[in-house]
Amino acid sequence: MQTTAAGTARVDREIETLAEFDEVVAVRGSLAGFRIQAVDLSGRTSALLACGAEDAVFLGCALSAEAESKVRAEGALVFPPVPGLPFDPYRGGLYTAEELFTGLVKGYEATPDALTYAWCRRTAADGDVYASMLRSIHDDAVSDALDERLATDRAVGVMGGHALARGSDAYAGAARLGRSLARAGLTVMTGGGPGAMEAANLGAYAAPFDDAMLDAALELLGRAPSFTPSVGAWARAAFDVRERWPDGGDSIGVPTWFYGHEPPNAFAGHIAKYFANAIREDGLLARSTSGVVFLPGAAGTLQEIFDNATPNYYSSRGEPTPMVLVDRVHWTRTLPAWPLLQALAADRPMAARIALVDTVEEAPAALAELARRPTAEGARATP
């Protein structure tokens, strides 16, 4: 049984692990109506022959020929594994950094992350409809896994530029922000890449440790300040931090192969990586139900501000969610998004859900204050 975001219960018909398969067979004695997702069932032929499979769907499961023939005869749909891919389009869970960076010792180009990006570029260029279908199936599976992971969490998004360098004061500030939000019981979600995104995921990872750990981690990471010129050196520095301080706090990264030149960061405990950036962007913001903090950034962060503002303006996702913009000078002079956001919010419920602060240290309190405000109370313009 699972609970949806609306609070209603639904029966979970998805089987995503061998343990879940064994439990369903033992308890129900039938797979009728279930969806079995990317599970290796080559060793479960006897169980498959002994239980019903009416209206079942097998997505990318390894089956013996005898078992496959039997379940098909009973009316099950079987979508076999797709050979030769660097990713599993039917995957039943989110990625981990270890999975995406497997083989890093041989160079980043040998990792599943890099190989999948290369496949994406190659197939997108030739317009293959079959490859397009596989990308869509993959992204839908990732969205399903992300919803399952966040079913009961209070998620807060942290948006900011990918170019923010390790070793900078701004990077350290973003890390402290992520740590503060995680310690407040929120699940930190970022775009999953480098820069401000990595810093916020790092902060969430550092939440169970003391200040000395974060200071030391920042110093170690500063020795490889950017993913250019070497993604490998940049990623290895993050894994070195994780090896020195294992069992850090959890957070979510939501990167995309659309920006394949930007690798995913290793501090997110769960990674929802997409092919389609539009689905990734909208899904990241929509799932940040406890609000979004926008750190200084450029075009991408500006896009995210107004992608988030639009459903808040129309209340199309329900009550508007908090939006906190950090760095008054950046958002009023360098890229004056704040005056436009204020004008957009005027006399609407979202006016009570926007705030502009000077520093990252102020952001957690501002986020909490916005969440407490009744939306009927318009927010006063920040002087």
mmCIF file of C-alpha atoms in Angstrom:
data_model
loop_
_atom_site.group_PDB
_atom_site.id
_atom_site.type_symbol
_atom_site.label_atom_id
_atom_site.label_comp_id
_atom_site.label_asym_id
_atom_site.label_seq_id
_atom_site.Cartn_x
_atom_site.Cartn_y
_atom_site.Cartn_z
ATOM 1 C CA MET A 1 0.000 0.000 0.000
ATOM 2 C CA GLN A 2 1.260 3.497 -0.838
ATOM 3 C CA THR A 3 -0.007 6.975 -0.040
ATOM 4 C CA THR A 4 -0.214 9.538 -2.824
ATOM 5 C CA ALA A 5 0.556 13.244 -2.510
ATOM 6 C CA ALA A 6 -3.187 13.830 -2.100
ATOM 7 C CA GLY A 7 -3.191 11.568 0.934
ATOM 8 C CA THR A 8 -5.175 8.747 -0.653
ATOM 9 C CA ALA A 9 -4.115 5.125 -0.396
ATOM 10 C CA ARG A 10 -3.485 2.978 -3.433
ATOM 11 C CA VAL A 11 -2.366 -0.579 -3.902
ATOM 12 C CA ASP A 12 1.245 -0.820 -5.044
ATOM 13 C CA ARG A 13 1.234 -3.166 -8.043
ATOM 14 C CA GLU A 14 4.881 -2.607 -8.951
ATOM 15 C CA ILE A 15 7.524 -5.236 -8.274
ATOM 16 C CA GLU A 16 11.003 -3.736 -8.543
ATOM 17 C CA THR A 17 13.226 -6.214 -6.674
ATOM 18 C CA LEU A 18 13.629 -9.954 -6.397
ATOM 19 C CA ALA A 19 12.633 -9.748 -2.717
ATOM 20 C CA GLU A 20 9.354 -8.058 -3.651
ATOM 21 C CA PHE A 21 8.718 -10.733 -6.286
ATOM 22 C CA ASP A 22 9.252 -13.519 -3.746
ATOM 23 C CA GLU A 23 6.965 -11.814 -1.239
ATOM 24 C CA VAL A 24 4.105 -11.363 -3.715
ATOM 25 C CA VAL A 25 4.376 -14.966 -4.885
ATOM 26 C CA ALA A 26 4.449 -16.247 -1.295
ATOM 27 C CA VAL A 27 1.538 -14.097 -0.080
ATOM 28 C CA ARG A 28 -0.713 -13.984 -3.152
ATOM 29 C CA GLY A 29 0.340 -16.962 -5.187
ATOM 30 C CA SER A 30 -0.319 -14.930 -8.316
ATOM 31 C CA LEU A 31 1.216 -12.116 -10.332
ATOM 32 C CA ALA A 32 -2.108 -11.171 -11.917
ATOM 33 C CA GLY A 33 -2.286 -7.414 -12.481
ATOM 34 C CA PHE A 34 1.270 -6.731 -11.318
ATOM 35 C CA ARG A 35 3.990 -4.821 -13.170
ATOM 36 C CA ILE A 36 7.385 -6.434 -12.750
ATOM 37 C CA GLN A 37 10.088 -3.905 -13.538
ATOM 38 C CA ALA A 38 13.696 -4.741 -14.532
ATOM 39 C CA VAL A 39 14.002 -7.800 -12.263
ATOM 40 C CA ASP A 40 16.208 -10.747 -13.209
ATOM 41 C CA LEU A 41 13.788 -13.680 -13.019
ATOM 42 C CA SER A 42 15.988 -16.186 -14.796
ATOM 43 C CA GLY A 43 16.283 -18.101 -11.517
ATOM 44 C CA ARG A 44 12.558 -18.015 -10.743
ATOM 45 C CA THR A 45 11.221 -20.231 -13.533
ATOM 46 C CA SER A 46 9.561 -22.682 -11.131
ATOM 47 C CA ALA A 47 7.719 -19.865 -9.351
ATOM 48 C CA LEU A 48 6.575 -18.358 -12.650
ATOM 49 C CA LEU A 49 5.276 -21.710 -13.873
ATOM 50 C CA ALA A 50 3.346 -22.229 -10.635
ATOM 51 C CA CYS A 51 1.536 -18.886 -10.344
ATOM 52 C CA GLY A 52 -0.908 -16.988 -12.525
ATOM 53 C CA ALA A 53 0.154 -14.019 -14.633
ATOM 54 C CA GLU A 54 -3.106 -12.706 -16.114
ATOM 55 C CA ASP A 55 -2.875 -8.990 -16.967
ATOM 56 C CA ALA A 56 0.719 -8.884 -15.683
ATOM 57 C CA VAL A 57 3.352 -6.800 -17.444
ATOM 58 C CA PHE A 58 7.032 -7.725 -17.456
ATOM 59 C CA LEU A 59 9.230 -4.715 -18.228
ATOM 60 C CA GLY A 60 12.810 -5.553 -19.094
ATOM 61 C CA CYS A 61 12.893 -8.724 -17.001
ATOM 62 C CA ALA A 62 15.213 -11.627 -17.758
ATOM 63 C CA LEU A 63 13.024 -14.734 -18.216
ATOM 64 C CA SER A 64 13.724 -18.278 -19.290
ATOM 65 C CA ALA A 65 12.141 -19.245 -22.605
ATOM 66 C CA GLU A 66 9.787 -21.644 -20.805
ATOM 67 C CA ALA A 67 8.625 -19.005 -18.322
ATOM 68 C CA GLU A 68 8.191 -16.366 -21.014
ATOM 69 C CA SER A 69 6.094 -18.712 -23.156
ATOM 70 C CA LYS A 70 3.890 -19.595 -20.183
ATOM 71 C CA VAL A 71 3.174 -16.026 -19.006
ATOM 72 C CA ARG A 72 2.514 -14.861 -22.570
ATOM 73 C CA ALA A 73 0.010 -17.698 -23.006
ATOM 74 C CA GLU A 74 -1.823 -16.442 -19.934
ATOM 75 C CA GLY A 75 -2.167 -12.954 -21.381
ATOM 76 C CA ALA A 76 0.822 -11.223 -19.826
ATOM 77 C CA LEU A 77 2.701 -8.567 -21.790
ATOM 78 C CA VAL A 78 6.452 -9.083 -21.983
ATOM 79 C CA PHE A 79 8.801 -6.237 -22.922
ATOM 80 C CA PRO A 80 12.204 -7.946 -23.094
ATOM 81 C CA PRO A 81 15.481 -6.312 -22.048
ATOM 82 C CA VAL A 82 17.034 -4.130 -24.731
ATOM 83 C CA PRO A 83 20.577 -5.328 -25.567
ATOM 84 C CA GLY A 84 23.480 -3.032 -26.214
ATOM 85 C CA LEU A 85 22.319 -0.030 -24.190
ATOM 86 C CA PRO A 86 24.479 1.730 -21.567
ATOM 87 C CA PHE A 87 21.308 2.269 -19.459
ATOM 88 C CA ASP A 88 18.174 0.331 -18.523
ATOM 89 C CA PRO A 89 15.031 2.048 -19.878
ATOM 90 C CA TYR A 90 12.807 0.011 -17.548
ATOM 91 C CA ARG A 91 14.775 0.647 -14.349
ATOM 92 C CA GLY A 92 12.805 0.369 -11.131
ATOM 93 C CA GLY A 93 14.744 2.838 -8.968
ATOM 94 C CA LEU A 94 16.799 6.006 -8.971
ATOM 95 C CA TYR A 95 20.494 6.109 -9.771
ATOM 96 C CA THR A 96 23.350 6.355 -7.317
ATOM 97 C CA ALA A 97 26.604 8.179 -7.895
ATOM 98 C CA GLU A 98 28.443 4.877 -7.668
ATOM 99 C CA GLU A 99 26.321 3.452 -10.486
ATOM 100 C CA LEU A 100 26.750 6.424 -12.811
ATOM 101 C CA PHE A 101 30.491 6.652 -12.169
ATOM 102 C CA THR A 102 31.261 2.923 -12.378
ATOM 103 C CA GLY A 103 34.657 2.447 -14.041
ATOM 104 C CA LEU A 104 35.865 5.959 -13.229
ATOM 105 C CA VAL A 105 39.322 4.528 -12.596
ATOM 106 C CA LYS A 106 39.559 3.971 -16.370
ATOM 107 C CA GLY A 107 38.551 7.569 -17.085
ATOM 108 C CA TYR A 108 35.220 9.358 -17.075
ATOM 109 C CA GLU A 109 34.636 8.451 -20.722
ATOM 110 C CA ALA A 110 34.282 4.792 -19.682
ATOM 111 C CA THR A 111 31.506 5.400 -17.120
ATOM 112 C CA PRO A 112 27.815 4.632 -17.730
ATOM 113 C CA ASP A 113 27.083 8.340 -17.360
ATOM 114 C CA ALA A 114 29.428 9.334 -20.184
ATOM 115 C CA LEU A 115 28.447 6.369 -22.371
ATOM 116 C CA THR A 116 24.757 7.195 -21.993
ATOM 117 C CA TYR A 117 25.401 10.810 -22.976
ATOM 118 C CA ALA A 118 27.292 9.627 -26.056
ATOM 119 C CA TRP A 119 24.397 7.292 -26.964
ATOM 120 C CA CYS A 120 21.926 10.148 -26.471
ATOM 121 C CA ARG A 121 23.821 12.501 -28.768
ATOM 122 C CA ARG A 122 24.268 9.852 -31.432
ATOM 123 C CA THR A 123 20.631 8.720 -31.522
ATOM 124 C CA ALA A 124 19.189 12.224 -31.226
ATOM 125 C CA ALA A 125 21.194 13.248 -34.270
ATOM 126 C CA ASP A 126 19.864 10.430 -36.458
ATOM 127 C CA GLY A 127 16.223 10.958 -35.416
ATOM 128 C CA ASP A 128 15.612 7.288 -34.615
ATOM 129 C CA VAL A 129 12.035 6.949 -33.335
ATOM 130 C CA TYR A 130 12.941 3.730 -31.523
ATOM 131 C CA ALA A 131 15.650 5.539 -29.541
ATOM 132 C CA SER A 132 13.205 8.359 -28.829
ATOM 133 C CA MET A 133 10.758 5.819 -27.410
ATOM 134 C CA LEU A 134 13.468 4.308 -25.196
ATOM 135 C CA ARG A 135 14.369 7.737 -23.840
ATOM 136 C CA SER A 136 10.737 8.422 -23.024
ATOM 137 C CA ILE A 137 10.245 5.059 -21.302
ATOM 138 C CA HIS A 138 13.392 5.667 -19.258
ATOM 139 C CA ASP A 139 12.325 9.138 -18.152
ATOM 140 C CA ASP A 140 8.871 7.923 -17.149
ATOM 141 C CA ALA A 141 10.447 5.137 -15.083
ATOM 142 C CA VAL A 142 12.711 7.677 -13.368
ATOM 143 C CA SER A 143 9.740 9.929 -12.578
ATOM 144 C CA ASP A 144 7.897 6.984 -11.077
ATOM 145 C CA ALA A 145 10.908 6.106 -8.916
ATOM 146 C CA LEU A 146 11.310 9.721 -7.825
ATOM 147 C CA ASP A 147 7.667 9.947 -6.741
ATOM 148 C CA GLU A 148 8.093 6.769 -4.722
ATOM 149 C CA ARG A 149 11.219 8.145 -3.041
ATOM 150 C CA LEU A 150 9.504 11.426 -2.124
ATOM 151 C CA ALA A 151 6.129 9.979 -1.133
ATOM 152 C CA THR A 152 6.281 11.252 2.461
ATOM 153 C CA ASP A 153 9.116 13.811 2.297
ATOM 154 C CA ARG A 154 9.030 17.579 2.643
ATOM 155 C CA ALA A 155 11.208 18.516 -0.313
ATOM 156 C CA VAL A 156 12.853 21.890 -0.851
ATOM 157 C CA GLY A 157 14.594 22.846 -4.060
ATOM 158 C CA VAL A 158 17.917 24.698 -4.194
ATOM 159 C CA MET A 159 18.660 26.274 -7.575
ATOM 160 C CA GLY A 160 21.831 28.030 -8.665
ATOM 161 C CA GLY A 161 24.553 28.265 -11.250
ATOM 162 C CA HIS A 162 26.708 25.327 -12.378
ATOM 163 C CA ALA A 163 29.797 27.515 -12.728
ATOM 164 C CA LEU A 164 30.183 28.209 -8.997
ATOM 165 C CA ALA A 165 33.694 27.013 -8.168
ATOM 166 C CA ARG A 166 34.706 24.829 -5.273
ATOM 167 C CA GLY A 167 36.898 26.789 -2.892
ATOM 168 C CA SER A 168 34.872 29.996 -3.257
ATOM 169 C CA ASP A 169 32.977 31.678 -0.423
ATOM 170 C CA ALA A 170 29.755 31.356 -2.411
ATOM 171 C CA TYR A 171 30.249 27.586 -2.745
ATOM 172 C CA ALA A 172 30.811 27.284 1.013
ATOM 173 C CA GLY A 173 27.681 29.370 1.625
ATOM 174 C CA ALA A 174 25.575 27.120 -0.588
ATOM 175 C CA ALA A 175 26.907 24.103 1.300
ATOM 176 C CA ARG A 176 25.944 25.645 4.648
ATOM 177 C CA LEU A 177 22.497 26.359 3.237
ATOM 178 C CA GLY A 178 22.004 22.734 2.211
ATOM 179 C CA ARG A 179 23.160 21.606 5.646
ATOM 180 C CA SER A 180 20.748 23.960 7.438
ATOM 181 C CA LEU A 181 17.798 22.824 5.333
ATOM 182 C CA ALA A 182 18.614 19.145 5.876
ATOM 183 C CA ARG A 183 18.975 19.658 9.613
ATOM 184 C CA ALA A 184 15.527 21.277 9.610
ATOM 185 C CA GLY A 185 14.086 17.980 8.392
ATOM 186 C CA LEU A 186 13.717 18.943 4.734
ATOM 187 C CA THR A 187 14.825 16.827 1.783
ATOM 188 C CA VAL A 188 17.187 18.938 -0.310
ATOM 189 C CA MET A 189 16.661 18.662 -4.067
ATOM 190 C CA THR A 190 18.950 20.237 -6.646
ATOM 191 C CA GLY A 191 19.555 20.068 -10.364
ATOM 192 C CA GLY A 192 22.140 17.433 -9.500
ATOM 193 C CA GLY A 193 25.090 18.952 -11.318
ATOM 194 C CA PRO A 194 28.227 20.869 -10.300
ATOM 195 C CA GLY A 195 28.537 24.345 -8.785
ATOM 196 C CA ALA A 196 25.802 25.550 -6.453
ATOM 197 C CA MET A 197 23.911 22.297 -6.998
ATOM 198 C CA GLU A 198 26.805 20.176 -5.781
ATOM 199 C CA ALA A 199 27.394 22.516 -2.843
ATOM 200 C CA ALA A 200 23.816 22.148 -1.598
ATOM 201 C CA ASN A 201 23.965 18.349 -1.948
ATOM 202 C CA LEU A 202 27.308 18.407 -0.108
ATOM 203 C CA GLY A 203 25.710 20.395 2.700
ATOM 204 C CA ALA A 204 22.943 17.844 3.079
ATOM 205 C CA TYR A 205 25.563 15.073 3.080
ATOM 206 C CA ALA A 206 27.435 16.934 5.851
ATOM 207 C CA ALA A 207 24.324 17.413 8.019
ATOM 208 C CA PRO A 208 25.079 14.540 10.458
ATOM 209 C CA PHE A 209 28.670 15.752 11.034
ATOM 210 C CA ASP A 210 30.193 18.691 12.912
ATOM 211 C CA ASP A 211 31.510 21.955 11.511
ATOM 212 C CA ALA A 212 35.045 20.605 11.271
ATOM 213 C CA MET A 213 33.943 17.964 8.772
ATOM 214 C CA LEU A 214 32.391 20.480 6.391
ATOM 215 C CA ASP A 215 35.376 22.807 6.648
ATOM 216 C CA ALA A 216 37.781 19.965 5.888
ATOM 217 C CA ALA A 217 35.621 18.682 3.029
ATOM 218 C CA LEU A 218 35.499 22.134 1.466
ATOM 219 C CA GLU A 219 39.281 22.360 1.651
ATOM 220 C CA LEU A 220 39.732 18.955 0.011
ATOM 221 C CA LEU A 221 37.269 19.745 -2.764
ATOM 222 C CA GLY A 222 38.914 23.098 -3.411
ATOM 223 C CA ARG A 223 41.932 21.264 -4.811
ATOM 224 C CA ALA A 224 39.784 20.302 -7.830
ATOM 225 C CA PRO A 225 37.721 23.485 -8.209
ATOM 226 C CA SER A 226 35.900 22.655 -11.458
ATOM 227 C CA PHE A 227 34.819 19.724 -13.611
ATOM 228 C CA THR A 228 36.927 21.273 -16.376
ATOM 229 C CA PRO A 229 39.436 20.306 -17.608
ATOM 230 C CA SER A 230 39.019 16.895 -15.929
ATOM 231 C CA VAL A 231 35.670 15.423 -14.889
ATOM 232 C CA GLY A 232 37.577 12.452 -13.506
ATOM 233 C CA ALA A 233 39.678 14.505 -11.085
ATOM 234 C CA TRP A 234 36.629 16.521 -10.042
ATOM 235 C CA ALA A 235 34.551 13.403 -9.344
ATOM 236 C CA ARG A 236 37.364 11.556 -7.574
ATOM 237 C CA ALA A 237 37.735 14.444 -5.118
ATOM 238 C CA ALA A 238 34.066 14.050 -4.161
ATOM 239 C CA PHE A 239 34.408 10.301 -3.733
ATOM 240 C CA ASP A 240 37.491 10.899 -1.584
ATOM 241 C CA VAL A 241 35.377 13.076 0.726
ATOM 242 C CA ARG A 242 32.696 10.414 0.896
ATOM 243 C CA GLU A 243 35.252 7.706 1.654
ATOM 244 C CA ARG A 244 36.761 9.761 4.476
ATOM 245 C CA TRP A 245 33.331 10.561 5.943
ATOM 246 C CA PRO A 246 30.982 7.697 4.995
ATOM 247 C CA ASP A 247 27.274 7.495 5.780
ATOM 248 C CA GLY A 248 26.438 11.138 5.172
ATOM 249 C CA GLY A 249 22.971 12.615 4.961
ATOM 250 C CA ASP A 250 20.650 11.949 2.045
ATOM 251 C CA SER A 251 19.478 14.347 -0.661
ATOM 252 C CA ILE A 252 18.205 14.248 -4.240
ATOM 253 C CA GLY A 253 19.918 15.311 -7.460
ATOM 254 C CA VAL A 254 17.918 15.747 -10.672
ATOM 255 C CA PRO A 255 20.411 16.224 -13.543
ATOM 256 C CA THR A 256 19.986 15.694 -17.274
ATOM 257 C CA TRP A 257 21.920 14.258 -20.188
ATOM 258 C CA PHE A 258 20.630 17.223 -22.197
ATOM 259 C CA TYR A 259 23.456 19.119 -20.480
ATOM 260 C CA GLY A 260 25.774 16.157 -20.774
ATOM 261 C CA HIS A 261 28.885 18.282 -20.486
ATOM 262 C CA GLU A 262 27.838 18.894 -16.856
ATOM 263 C CA PRO A 263 28.427 15.681 -14.878
ATOM 264 C CA PRO A 264 26.231 14.685 -11.931
ATOM 265 C CA ASN A 265 27.664 15.330 -8.495
ATOM 266 C CA ALA A 266 28.484 12.495 -6.108
ATOM 267 C CA PHE A 267 26.921 13.954 -2.950
ATOM 268 C CA ALA A 268 23.277 13.330 -3.825
ATOM 269 C CA GLY A 269 22.210 10.041 -2.252
ATOM 270 C CA HIS A 270 19.616 9.477 -4.968
ATOM 271 C CA ILE A 271 19.935 10.720 -8.552
ATOM 272 C CA ALA A 272 16.988 11.096 -10.934
ATOM 273 C CA LYS A 273 18.754 11.638 -14.232
ATOM 274 C CA TYR A 274 16.669 12.431 -17.297
ATOM 275 C CA PHE A 275 17.123 12.647 -21.035
ATOM 276 C CA ALA A 276 14.437 15.338 -21.508
ATOM 277 C CA ASN A 277 15.391 18.577 -19.790
ATOM 278 C CA ALA A 278 11.875 20.032 -19.945
ATOM 279 C CA ILE A 279 10.443 17.068 -18.013
ATOM 280 C CA ARG A 280 13.349 17.233 -15.577
ATOM 281 C CA GLU A 281 12.956 20.997 -14.921
ATOM 282 C CA ASP A 282 9.195 20.916 -14.462
ATOM 283 C CA GLY A 283 9.327 17.791 -12.325
ATOM 284 C CA LEU A 284 12.069 19.146 -10.063
ATOM 285 C CA LEU A 285 10.143 22.334 -9.335
ATOM 286 C CA ALA A 286 6.763 20.629 -9.011
ATOM 287 C CA ARG A 287 8.135 18.179 -6.449
ATOM 288 C CA SER A 288 9.718 20.961 -4.349
ATOM 289 C CA THR A 289 6.511 21.212 -2.355
ATOM 290 C CA SER A 290 8.145 22.945 0.631
ATOM 291 C CA GLY A 291 9.543 25.736 -1.512
ATOM 292 C CA VAL A 292 12.562 26.697 -3.584
ATOM 293 C CA VAL A 293 15.652 28.746 -2.744
ATOM 294 C CA PHE A 294 17.219 30.504 -5.744
ATOM 295 C CA LEU A 295 20.919 31.280 -5.396
ATOM 296 C CA PRO A 296 22.654 33.657 -7.831
ATOM 297 C CA GLY A 297 22.778 32.213 -11.327
ATOM 298 C CA ALA A 298 22.377 33.120 -14.971
ATOM 299 C CA ALA A 299 19.924 32.123 -17.707
ATOM 300 C CA GLY A 300 19.142 28.660 -16.332
ATOM 301 C CA THR A 301 18.329 29.943 -12.847
ATOM 302 C CA LEU A 302 16.235 32.770 -14.311
ATOM 303 C CA GLN A 303 14.259 30.221 -16.279
ATOM 304 C CA GLU A 304 13.698 28.195 -13.105
ATOM 305 C CA ILE A 305 12.451 31.253 -11.200
ATOM 306 C CA PHE A 306 9.687 31.911 -13.688
ATOM 307 C CA ASP A 307 8.986 28.243 -14.364
ATOM 308 C CA ASN A 308 8.204 28.089 -10.651
ATOM 309 C CA ALA A 309 6.393 31.427 -10.566
ATOM 310 C CA THR A 310 3.920 30.521 -13.315
ATOM 311 C CA PRO A 311 2.044 27.737 -11.462
ATOM 312 C CA ASN A 312 2.215 29.856 -8.303
ATOM 313 C CA TYR A 313 0.621 32.745 -10.225
ATOM 314 C CA TYR A 314 -2.211 30.577 -11.545
ATOM 315 C CA SER A 315 -2.390 28.306 -8.451
ATOM 316 C CA SER A 316 -2.374 25.428 -10.928
ATOM 317 C CA ARG A 317 -0.623 23.130 -8.446
ATOM 318 C CA GLY A 318 -2.730 24.245 -5.512
ATOM 319 C CA GLU A 319 -1.593 26.755 -2.929
ATOM 320 C CA PRO A 320 1.509 28.722 -3.989
ATOM 321 C CA THR A 321 4.794 27.402 -2.591
ATOM 322 C CA PRO A 322 7.537 29.571 -1.026
ATOM 323 C CA MET A 323 10.172 31.188 -3.247
ATOM 324 C CA VAL A 324 13.267 32.736 -1.659
ATOM 325 C CA LEU A 325 15.745 34.655 -3.832
ATOM 326 C CA VAL A 326 19.226 35.066 -2.331
ATOM 327 C CA ASP A 327 21.497 38.086 -2.987
ATOM 328 C CA ARG A 328 19.691 41.408 -3.279
ATOM 329 C CA VAL A 329 22.242 43.007 -5.597
ATOM 330 C CA HIS A 330 22.226 40.077 -8.006
ATOM 331 C CA TRP A 331 18.438 39.831 -8.306
ATOM 332 C CA THR A 332 17.690 43.578 -8.331
ATOM 333 C CA ARG A 333 20.625 44.972 -10.350
ATOM 334 C CA THR A 334 22.696 42.323 -12.112
ATOM 335 C CA LEU A 335 19.684 40.307 -13.268
ATOM 336 C CA PRO A 336 16.623 42.190 -11.960
ATOM 337 C CA ALA A 337 14.251 39.263 -11.628
ATOM 338 C CA TRP A 338 12.947 40.367 -8.224
ATOM 339 C CA PRO A 339 11.073 43.518 -9.381
ATOM 340 C CA LEU A 340 9.383 41.504 -12.120
ATOM 341 C CA LEU A 341 8.499 38.742 -9.688
ATOM 342 C CA GLN A 342 7.011 41.319 -7.296
ATOM 343 C CA ALA A 343 4.983 42.889 -10.081
ATOM 344 C CA LEU A 344 3.724 39.481 -11.169
ATOM 345 C CA ALA A 345 2.718 38.563 -7.612
ATOM 346 C CA ALA A 346 0.943 41.815 -6.789
ATOM 347 C CA ASP A 347 -2.632 41.306 -5.507
ATOM 348 C CA ARG A 348 -2.379 37.532 -5.919
ATOM 349 C CA PRO A 349 -2.034 34.759 -3.308
ATOM 350 C CA MET A 350 1.584 34.155 -4.351
ATOM 351 C CA ALA A 351 2.530 37.577 -2.969
ATOM 352 C CA ALA A 352 2.675 36.019 0.490
ATOM 353 C CA ARG A 353 5.045 33.328 -0.713
ATOM 354 C CA ILE A 354 7.980 35.317 -2.138
ATOM 355 C CA ALA A 355 10.963 36.837 -0.352
ATOM 356 C CA LEU A 356 14.311 38.418 -1.161
ATOM 357 C CA VAL A 357 17.231 38.084 1.280
ATOM 358 C CA ASP A 358 20.808 39.267 1.259
ATOM 359 C CA THR A 359 22.638 36.129 2.395
ATOM 360 C CA VAL A 360 22.279 32.347 2.380
ATOM 361 C CA GLU A 361 22.253 32.416 6.169
ATOM 362 C CA GLU A 362 18.894 34.226 6.048
ATOM 363 C CA ALA A 363 17.282 31.832 3.581
ATOM 364 C CA PRO A 364 16.143 28.987 5.907
ATOM 365 C CA ALA A 365 14.329 31.386 8.256
ATOM 366 C CA ALA A 366 12.757 33.210 5.313
ATOM 367 C CA LEU A 367 11.576 29.902 3.862
ATOM 368 C CA ALA A 368 10.001 28.893 7.178
ATOM 369 C CA GLU A 369 8.327 32.284 7.563
ATOM 370 C CA LEU A 370 6.807 32.130 4.079
ATOM 371 C CA ALA A 371 5.421 28.665 4.788
ATOM 372 C CA ARG A 372 3.624 30.040 7.869
ATOM 373 C CA ARG A 373 2.021 32.987 6.102
ATOM 374 C CA PRO A 374 -1.609 32.717 4.990
ATOM 375 C CA THR A 375 -1.724 33.347 1.268
ATOM 376 C CA ALA A 376 -4.634 35.748 1.602
ATOM 377 C CA GLU A 377 -2.204 38.143 3.265
ATOM 378 C CA GLY A 378 -0.284 39.931 0.544
ATOM 379 C CA ALA A 379 3.447 40.239 1.070
ATOM 380 C CA ARG A 380 4.723 43.796 1.318
ATOM 381 C CA ALA A 381 7.300 44.858 -1.215
ATOM 382 C CA THR A 382 10.836 44.527 0.028
ATOM 383 C CA PRO A 383 12.429 47.989 0.149
#
